[in-house]
PDB file of C-alpha atoms in Angstrom:
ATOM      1  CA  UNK F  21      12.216 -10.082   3.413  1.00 96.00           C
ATOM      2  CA  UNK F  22      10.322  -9.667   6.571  1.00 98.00           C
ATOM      3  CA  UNK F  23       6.961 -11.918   6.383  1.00 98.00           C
ATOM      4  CA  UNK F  24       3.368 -10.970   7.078  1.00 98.00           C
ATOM      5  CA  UNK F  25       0.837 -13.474   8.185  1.00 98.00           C
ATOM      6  CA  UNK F  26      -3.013 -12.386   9.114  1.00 98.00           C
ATOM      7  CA  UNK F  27      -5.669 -14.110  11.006  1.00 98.00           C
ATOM      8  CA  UNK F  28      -8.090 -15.114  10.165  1.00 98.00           C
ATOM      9  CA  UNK F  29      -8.156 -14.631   6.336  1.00 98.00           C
ATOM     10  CA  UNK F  30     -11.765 -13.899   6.450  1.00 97.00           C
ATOM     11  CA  UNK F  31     -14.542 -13.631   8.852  1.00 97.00           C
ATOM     12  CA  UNK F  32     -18.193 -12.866   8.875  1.00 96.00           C
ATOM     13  CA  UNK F  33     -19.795 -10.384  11.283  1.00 96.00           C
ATOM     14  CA  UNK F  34     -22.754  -8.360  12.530  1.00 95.00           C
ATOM     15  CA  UNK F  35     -23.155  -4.282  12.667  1.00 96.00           C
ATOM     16  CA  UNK F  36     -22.445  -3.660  16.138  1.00 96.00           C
ATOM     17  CA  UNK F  37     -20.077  -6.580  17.183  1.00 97.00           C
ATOM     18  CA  UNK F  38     -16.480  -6.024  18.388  1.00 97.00           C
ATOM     19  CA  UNK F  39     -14.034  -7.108  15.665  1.00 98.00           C
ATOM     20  CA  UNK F  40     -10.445  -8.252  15.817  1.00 98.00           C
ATOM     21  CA  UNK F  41      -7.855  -9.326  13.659  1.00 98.00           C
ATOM     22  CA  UNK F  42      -4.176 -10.223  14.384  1.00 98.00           C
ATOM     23  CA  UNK F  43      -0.713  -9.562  12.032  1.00 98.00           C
ATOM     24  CA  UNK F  44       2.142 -11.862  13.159  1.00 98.00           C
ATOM     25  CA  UNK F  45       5.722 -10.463  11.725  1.00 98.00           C
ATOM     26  CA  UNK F  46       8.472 -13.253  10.815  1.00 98.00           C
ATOM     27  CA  UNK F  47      10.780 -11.428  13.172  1.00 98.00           C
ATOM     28  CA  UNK F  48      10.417  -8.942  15.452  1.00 98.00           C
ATOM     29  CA  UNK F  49       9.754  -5.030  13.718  1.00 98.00           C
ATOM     30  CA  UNK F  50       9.323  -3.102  16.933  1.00 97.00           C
ATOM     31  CA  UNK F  51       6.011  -0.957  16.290  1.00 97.00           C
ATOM     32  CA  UNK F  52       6.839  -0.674  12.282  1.00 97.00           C
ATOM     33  CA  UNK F  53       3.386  -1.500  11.722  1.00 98.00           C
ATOM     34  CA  UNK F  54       0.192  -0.256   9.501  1.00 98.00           C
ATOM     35  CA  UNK F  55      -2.719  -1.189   9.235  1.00 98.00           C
ATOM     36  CA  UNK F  56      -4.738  -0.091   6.139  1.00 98.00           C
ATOM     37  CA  UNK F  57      -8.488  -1.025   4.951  1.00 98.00           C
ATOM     38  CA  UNK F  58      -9.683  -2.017   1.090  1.00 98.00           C
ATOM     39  CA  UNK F  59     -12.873  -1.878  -0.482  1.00 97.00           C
ATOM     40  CA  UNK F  60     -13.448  -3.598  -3.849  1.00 95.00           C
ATOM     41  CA  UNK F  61     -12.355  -1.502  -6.756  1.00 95.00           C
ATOM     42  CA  UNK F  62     -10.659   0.918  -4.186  1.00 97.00           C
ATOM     43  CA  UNK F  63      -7.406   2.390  -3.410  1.00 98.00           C
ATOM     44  CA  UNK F  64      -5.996   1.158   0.459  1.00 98.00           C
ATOM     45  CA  UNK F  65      -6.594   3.595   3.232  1.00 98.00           C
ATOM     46  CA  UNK F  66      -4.598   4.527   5.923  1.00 98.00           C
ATOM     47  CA  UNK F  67      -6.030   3.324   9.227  1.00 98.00           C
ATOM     48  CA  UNK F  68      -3.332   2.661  12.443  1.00 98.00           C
ATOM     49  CA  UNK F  69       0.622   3.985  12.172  1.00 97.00           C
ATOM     50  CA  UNK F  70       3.288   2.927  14.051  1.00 96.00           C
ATOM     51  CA  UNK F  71       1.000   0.324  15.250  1.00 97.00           C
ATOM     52  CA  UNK F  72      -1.604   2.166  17.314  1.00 98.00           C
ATOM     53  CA  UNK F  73      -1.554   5.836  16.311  1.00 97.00           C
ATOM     54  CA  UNK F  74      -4.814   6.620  14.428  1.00 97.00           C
ATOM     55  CA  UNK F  75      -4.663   8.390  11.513  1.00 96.00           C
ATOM     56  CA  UNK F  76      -6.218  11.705  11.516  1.00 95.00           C
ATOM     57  CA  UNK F  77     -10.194  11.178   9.785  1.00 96.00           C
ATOM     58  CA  UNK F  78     -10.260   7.791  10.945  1.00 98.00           C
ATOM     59  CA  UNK F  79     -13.523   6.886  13.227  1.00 98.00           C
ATOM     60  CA  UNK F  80     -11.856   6.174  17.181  1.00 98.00           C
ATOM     61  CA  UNK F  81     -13.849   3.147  17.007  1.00 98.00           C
ATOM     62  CA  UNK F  82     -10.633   1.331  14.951  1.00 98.00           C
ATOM     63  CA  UNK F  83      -7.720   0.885  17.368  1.00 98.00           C
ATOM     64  CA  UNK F  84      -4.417  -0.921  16.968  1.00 98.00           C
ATOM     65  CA  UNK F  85      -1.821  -2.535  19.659  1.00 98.00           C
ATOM     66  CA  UNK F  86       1.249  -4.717  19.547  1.00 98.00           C
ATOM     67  CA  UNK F  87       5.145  -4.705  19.272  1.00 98.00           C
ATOM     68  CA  UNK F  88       7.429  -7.123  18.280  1.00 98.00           C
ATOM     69  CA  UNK F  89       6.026  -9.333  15.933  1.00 98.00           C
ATOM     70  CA  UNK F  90       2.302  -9.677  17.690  1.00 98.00           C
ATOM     71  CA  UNK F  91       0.004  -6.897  16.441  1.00 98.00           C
ATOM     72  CA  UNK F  92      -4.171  -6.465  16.845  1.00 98.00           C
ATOM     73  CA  UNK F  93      -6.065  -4.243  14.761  1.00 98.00           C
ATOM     74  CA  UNK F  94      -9.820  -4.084  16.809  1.00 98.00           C
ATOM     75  CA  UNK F  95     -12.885  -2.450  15.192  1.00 98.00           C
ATOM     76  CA  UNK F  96     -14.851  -1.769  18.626  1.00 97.00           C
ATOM     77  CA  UNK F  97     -18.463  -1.335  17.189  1.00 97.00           C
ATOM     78  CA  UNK F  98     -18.630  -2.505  13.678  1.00 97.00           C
ATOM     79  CA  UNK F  99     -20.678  -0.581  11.556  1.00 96.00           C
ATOM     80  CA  UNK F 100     -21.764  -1.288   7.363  1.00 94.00           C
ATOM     81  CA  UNK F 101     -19.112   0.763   5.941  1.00 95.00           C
ATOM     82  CA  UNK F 102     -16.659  -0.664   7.593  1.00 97.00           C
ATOM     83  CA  UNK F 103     -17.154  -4.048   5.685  1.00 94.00           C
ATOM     84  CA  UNK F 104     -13.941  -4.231   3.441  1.00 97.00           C
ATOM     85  CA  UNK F 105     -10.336  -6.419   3.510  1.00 98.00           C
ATOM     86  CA  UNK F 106      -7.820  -4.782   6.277  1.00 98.00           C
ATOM     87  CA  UNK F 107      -4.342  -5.491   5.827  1.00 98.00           C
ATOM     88  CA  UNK F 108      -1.487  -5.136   7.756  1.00 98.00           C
ATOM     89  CA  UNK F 109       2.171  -3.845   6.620  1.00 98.00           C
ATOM     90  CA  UNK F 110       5.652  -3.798   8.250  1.00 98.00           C
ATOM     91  CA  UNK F 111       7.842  -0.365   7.693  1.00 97.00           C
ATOM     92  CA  UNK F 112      10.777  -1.896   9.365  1.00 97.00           C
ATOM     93  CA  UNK F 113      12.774  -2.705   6.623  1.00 95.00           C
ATOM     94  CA  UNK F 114      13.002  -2.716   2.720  1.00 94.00           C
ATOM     95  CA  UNK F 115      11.049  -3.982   1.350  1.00 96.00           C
ATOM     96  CA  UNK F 116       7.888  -3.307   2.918  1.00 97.00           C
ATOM     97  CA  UNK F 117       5.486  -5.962   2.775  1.00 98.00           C
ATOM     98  CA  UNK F 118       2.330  -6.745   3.411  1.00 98.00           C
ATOM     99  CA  UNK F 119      -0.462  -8.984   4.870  1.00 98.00           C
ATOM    100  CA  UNK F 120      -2.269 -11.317   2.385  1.00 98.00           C
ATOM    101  CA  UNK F 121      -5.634  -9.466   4.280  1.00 98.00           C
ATOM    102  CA  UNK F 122      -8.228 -10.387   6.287  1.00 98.00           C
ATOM    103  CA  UNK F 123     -11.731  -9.987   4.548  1.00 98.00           C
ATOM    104  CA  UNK F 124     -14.638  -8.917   7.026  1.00 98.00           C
ATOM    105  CA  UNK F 125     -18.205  -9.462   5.517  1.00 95.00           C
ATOM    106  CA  UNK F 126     -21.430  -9.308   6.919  1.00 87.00           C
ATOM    107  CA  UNK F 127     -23.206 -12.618   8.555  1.00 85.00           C
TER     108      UNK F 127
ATOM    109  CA  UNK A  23      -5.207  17.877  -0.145  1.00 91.00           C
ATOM    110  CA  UNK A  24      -2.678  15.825  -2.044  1.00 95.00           C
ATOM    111  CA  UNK A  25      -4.132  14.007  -4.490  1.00 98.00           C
ATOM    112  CA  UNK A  26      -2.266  11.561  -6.765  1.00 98.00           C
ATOM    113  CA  UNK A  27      -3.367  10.507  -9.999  1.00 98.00           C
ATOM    114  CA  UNK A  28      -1.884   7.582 -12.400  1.00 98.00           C
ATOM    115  CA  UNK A  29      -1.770   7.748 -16.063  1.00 98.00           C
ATOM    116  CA  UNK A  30       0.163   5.496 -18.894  1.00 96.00           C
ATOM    117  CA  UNK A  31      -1.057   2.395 -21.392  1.00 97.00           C
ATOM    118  CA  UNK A  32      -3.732  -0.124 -19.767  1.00 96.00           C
ATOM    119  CA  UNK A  33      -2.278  -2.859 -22.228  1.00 98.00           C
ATOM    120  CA  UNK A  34       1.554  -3.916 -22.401  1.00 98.00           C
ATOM    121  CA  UNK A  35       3.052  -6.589 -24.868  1.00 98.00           C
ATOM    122  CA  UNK A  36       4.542  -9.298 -22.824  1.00 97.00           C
ATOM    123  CA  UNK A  37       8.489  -8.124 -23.045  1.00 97.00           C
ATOM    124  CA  UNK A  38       7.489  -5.218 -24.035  1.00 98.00           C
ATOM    125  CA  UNK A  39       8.198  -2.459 -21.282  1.00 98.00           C
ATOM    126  CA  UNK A  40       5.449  -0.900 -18.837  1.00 98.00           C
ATOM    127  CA  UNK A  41       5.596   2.829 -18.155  1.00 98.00           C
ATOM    128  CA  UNK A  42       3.260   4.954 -15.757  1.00 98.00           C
ATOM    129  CA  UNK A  43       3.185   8.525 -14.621  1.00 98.00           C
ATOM    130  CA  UNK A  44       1.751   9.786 -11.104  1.00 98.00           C
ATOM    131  CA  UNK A  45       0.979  13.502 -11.193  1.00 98.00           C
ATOM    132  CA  UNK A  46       0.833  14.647  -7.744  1.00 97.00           C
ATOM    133  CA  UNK A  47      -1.858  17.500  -7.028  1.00 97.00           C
ATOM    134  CA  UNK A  48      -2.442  19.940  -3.787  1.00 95.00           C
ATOM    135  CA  UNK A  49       0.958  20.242  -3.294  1.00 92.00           C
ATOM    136  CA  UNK A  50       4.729  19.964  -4.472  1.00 92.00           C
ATOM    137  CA  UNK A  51       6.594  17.049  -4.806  1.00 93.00           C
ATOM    138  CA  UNK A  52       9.166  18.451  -3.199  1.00 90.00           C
ATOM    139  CA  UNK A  53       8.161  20.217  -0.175  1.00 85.00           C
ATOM    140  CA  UNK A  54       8.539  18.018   2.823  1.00 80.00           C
ATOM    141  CA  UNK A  55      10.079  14.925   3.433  1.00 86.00           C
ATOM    142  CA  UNK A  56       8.078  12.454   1.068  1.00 93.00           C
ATOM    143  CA  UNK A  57       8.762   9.141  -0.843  1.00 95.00           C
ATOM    144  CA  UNK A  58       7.165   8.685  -3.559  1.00 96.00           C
ATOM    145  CA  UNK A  59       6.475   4.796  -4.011  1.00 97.00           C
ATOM    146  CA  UNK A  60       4.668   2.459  -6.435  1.00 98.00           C
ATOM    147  CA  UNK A  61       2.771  -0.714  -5.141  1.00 98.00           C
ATOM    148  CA  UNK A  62       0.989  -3.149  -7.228  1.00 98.00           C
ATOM    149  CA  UNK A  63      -2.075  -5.601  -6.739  1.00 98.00           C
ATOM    150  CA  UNK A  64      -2.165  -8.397  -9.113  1.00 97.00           C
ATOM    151  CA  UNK A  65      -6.524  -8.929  -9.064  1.00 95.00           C
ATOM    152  CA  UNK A  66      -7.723 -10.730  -6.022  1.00 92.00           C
ATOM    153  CA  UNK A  67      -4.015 -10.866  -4.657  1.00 94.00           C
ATOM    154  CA  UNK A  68      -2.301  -9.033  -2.031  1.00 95.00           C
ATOM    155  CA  UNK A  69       0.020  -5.788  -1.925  1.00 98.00           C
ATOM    156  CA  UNK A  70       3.529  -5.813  -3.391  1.00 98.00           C
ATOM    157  CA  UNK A  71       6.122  -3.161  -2.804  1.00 98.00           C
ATOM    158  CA  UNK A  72       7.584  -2.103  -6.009  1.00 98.00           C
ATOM    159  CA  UNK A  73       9.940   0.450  -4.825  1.00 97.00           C
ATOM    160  CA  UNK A  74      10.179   4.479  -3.969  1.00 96.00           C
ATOM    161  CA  UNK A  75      11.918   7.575  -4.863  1.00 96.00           C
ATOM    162  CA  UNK A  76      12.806  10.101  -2.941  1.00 93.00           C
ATOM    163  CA  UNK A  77      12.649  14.009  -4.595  1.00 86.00           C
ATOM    164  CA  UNK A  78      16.783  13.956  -4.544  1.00 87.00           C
ATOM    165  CA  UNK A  79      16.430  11.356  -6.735  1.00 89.00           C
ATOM    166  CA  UNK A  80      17.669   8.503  -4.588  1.00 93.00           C
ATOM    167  CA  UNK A  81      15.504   5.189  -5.564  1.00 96.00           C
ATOM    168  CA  UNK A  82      15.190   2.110  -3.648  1.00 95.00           C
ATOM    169  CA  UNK A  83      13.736  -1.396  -5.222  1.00 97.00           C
ATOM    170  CA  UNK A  84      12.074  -4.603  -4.211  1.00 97.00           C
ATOM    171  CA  UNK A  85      14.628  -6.820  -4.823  1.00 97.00           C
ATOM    172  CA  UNK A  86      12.325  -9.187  -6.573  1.00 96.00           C
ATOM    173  CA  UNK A  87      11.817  -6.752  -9.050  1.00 97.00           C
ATOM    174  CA  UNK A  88      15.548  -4.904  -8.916  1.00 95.00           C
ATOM    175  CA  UNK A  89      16.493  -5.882 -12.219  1.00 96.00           C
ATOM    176  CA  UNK A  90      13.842  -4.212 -14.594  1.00 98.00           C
ATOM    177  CA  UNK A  91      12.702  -1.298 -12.191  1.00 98.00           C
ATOM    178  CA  UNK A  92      13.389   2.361 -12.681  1.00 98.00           C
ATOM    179  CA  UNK A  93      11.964   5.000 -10.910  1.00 98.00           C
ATOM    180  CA  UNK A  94      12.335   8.645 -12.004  1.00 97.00           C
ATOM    181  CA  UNK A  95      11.287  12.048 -10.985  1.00 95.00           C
ATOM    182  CA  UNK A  96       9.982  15.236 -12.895  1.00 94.00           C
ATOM    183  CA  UNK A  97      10.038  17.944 -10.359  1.00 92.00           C
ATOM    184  CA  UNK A  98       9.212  20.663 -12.553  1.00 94.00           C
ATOM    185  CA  UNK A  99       5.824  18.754 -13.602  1.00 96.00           C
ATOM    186  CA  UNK A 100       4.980  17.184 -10.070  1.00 96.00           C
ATOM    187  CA  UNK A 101       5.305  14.021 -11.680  1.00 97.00           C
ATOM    188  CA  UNK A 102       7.155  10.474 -10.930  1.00 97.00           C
ATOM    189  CA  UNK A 103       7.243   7.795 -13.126  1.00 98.00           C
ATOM    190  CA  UNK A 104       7.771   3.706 -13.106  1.00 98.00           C
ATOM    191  CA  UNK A 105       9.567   1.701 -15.948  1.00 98.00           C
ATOM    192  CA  UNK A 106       9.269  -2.128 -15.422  1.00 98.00           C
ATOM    193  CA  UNK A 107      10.913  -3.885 -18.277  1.00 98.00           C
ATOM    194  CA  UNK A 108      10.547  -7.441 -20.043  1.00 98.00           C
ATOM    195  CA  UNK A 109       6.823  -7.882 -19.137  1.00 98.00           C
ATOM    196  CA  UNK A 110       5.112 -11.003 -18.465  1.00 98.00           C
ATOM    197  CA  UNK A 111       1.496 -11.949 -17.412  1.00 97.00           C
ATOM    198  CA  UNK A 112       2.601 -12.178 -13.946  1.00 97.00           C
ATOM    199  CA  UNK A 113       3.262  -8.981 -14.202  1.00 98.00           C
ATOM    200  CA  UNK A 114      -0.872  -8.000 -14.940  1.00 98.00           C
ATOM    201  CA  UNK A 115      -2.072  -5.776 -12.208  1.00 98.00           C
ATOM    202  CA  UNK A 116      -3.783  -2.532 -10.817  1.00 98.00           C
ATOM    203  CA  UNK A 117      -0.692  -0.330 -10.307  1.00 98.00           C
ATOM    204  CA  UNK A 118      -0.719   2.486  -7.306  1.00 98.00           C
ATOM    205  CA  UNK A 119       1.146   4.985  -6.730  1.00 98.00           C
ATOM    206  CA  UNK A 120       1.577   6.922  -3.488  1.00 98.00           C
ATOM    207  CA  UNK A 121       2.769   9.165  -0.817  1.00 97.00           C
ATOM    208  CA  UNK A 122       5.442   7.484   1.699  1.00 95.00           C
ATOM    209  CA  UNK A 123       4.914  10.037   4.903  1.00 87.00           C
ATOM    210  CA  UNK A 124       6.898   8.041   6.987  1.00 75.00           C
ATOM    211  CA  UNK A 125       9.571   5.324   6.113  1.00 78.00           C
ATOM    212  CA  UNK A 126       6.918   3.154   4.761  1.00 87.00           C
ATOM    213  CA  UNK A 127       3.468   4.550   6.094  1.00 94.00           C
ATOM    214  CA  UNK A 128       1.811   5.814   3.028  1.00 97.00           C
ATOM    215  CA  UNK A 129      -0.786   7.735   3.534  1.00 96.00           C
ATOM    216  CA  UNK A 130      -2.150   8.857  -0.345  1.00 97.00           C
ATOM    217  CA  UNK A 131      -2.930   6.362  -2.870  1.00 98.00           C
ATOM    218  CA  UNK A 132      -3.695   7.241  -6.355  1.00 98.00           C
ATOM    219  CA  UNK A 133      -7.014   5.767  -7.927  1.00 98.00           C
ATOM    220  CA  UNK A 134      -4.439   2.748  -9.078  1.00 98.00           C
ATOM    221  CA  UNK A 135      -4.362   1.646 -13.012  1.00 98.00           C
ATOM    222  CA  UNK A 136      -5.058  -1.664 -14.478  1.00 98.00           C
ATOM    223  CA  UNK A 137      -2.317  -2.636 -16.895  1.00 98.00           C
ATOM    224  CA  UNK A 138      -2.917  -6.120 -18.337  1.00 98.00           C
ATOM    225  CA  UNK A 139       0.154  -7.929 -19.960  1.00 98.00           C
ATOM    226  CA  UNK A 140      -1.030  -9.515 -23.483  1.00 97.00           C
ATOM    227  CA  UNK A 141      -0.335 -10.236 -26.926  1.00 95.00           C
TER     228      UNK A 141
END
């Protein structure tokens, strides 16, 4: 199985402040790469595709970039909704896998 | 607007065997060209991959999980279900199913079900 890291695992910010959190992928998976956000008690959402394609409804203020195994996932402006766990996921192979998540509260 | 919706027992004897339904709304199960996965999230822990199903019927499996999977499809009720056989407690989690648009990008989740494994 293809492994997922995240950094960091959790980090505190402001409304407003530029936000970014990297996905590392055990071996390279080209741009197989989601990104999807969780709120407590929540299904995930779809965020970033194919590593920087935004999904359609999602704010242009998310933004994803990367190949290989090196991937970003940058919220530009953070703003209070957007206060959740974002995890990244590898469609290169079976099985997928995921992230263990990055939590983002507020400072 | 698809909308996916999971149904089945919220309490499993351990060994016992866990079944769940997914009725998919807004849309038929067939049209397009879906998967049709299940994903679990054991509370506080991250995403597994439990495996997918395709409206042909062809299944794929975590291996992890291989041997006590099955995945089955009810066309003619928009419907997909998961069997996951000789429970334990590591198997207690909130259960998901959704839509796989794109080899592995899925893009609608069900609400997700908690199914807790206990005597």
């Amino acid at each position: 199985d293809i492994q997922m890291t995240q950094s960091p695992s959790s980090l505190s910010a402001s409304v407003g402040d530029r936000v970014t959190i990297t996905c590392r992928a055990s071996q390279s998976i080209s741009s197989y790469l989601n990104w999807y956000q969780q709120k407590p008690g929540k299904a995930p959402k779809l965020l970033i595709y194919a590593a920087s394609s935004l999904q359609s409804g999602v704010p242009s203020r998310f933004s994803g970039s990367g190949s290989g195994t090196d991937f970003t996932l940058t919220i530009s402006s953070l703003q209070p909704e957007d206060f959740a766990t974002y995890y990244c996921q590898q469609s290169y192979s079976t099985p997928p896998t995921f992230g263990p998540g990055t939590k983002v509260d507020i400072k | 607007q698809v909308q996916l919706q999971e149904s089945g027992p919220g309490l499993v004897k351990p060994s016992q065997t866990l079944s769940l339904t997914c009725t998919v709304s807004g849309g038929s199960i067939s049209s397009g060209s879906y998967y049709w996965s299940w994903i679990r999230q054991p509370a506080g822990k991250g995403l597994e991959w439990i495996g997918r199903i395709y409206t042909s019927g062809s299944t794929n499996y975590n291996p992890s999980l291989k041997s006590r999977v099955t995945i089955s499809v009810d066309t003619s009720k928009n419907q997909f279900s998961l069997k996951l056989s000789s429970v334990t407690a590591a198997d207690t989690a909130v259960y998901y199913c959704a839509r796989d648009s794109l080899a592995g990008t899925y893009d609608y989740w069900g609400q997700g079900t908690l199914v807790t494994v206990s005597s």
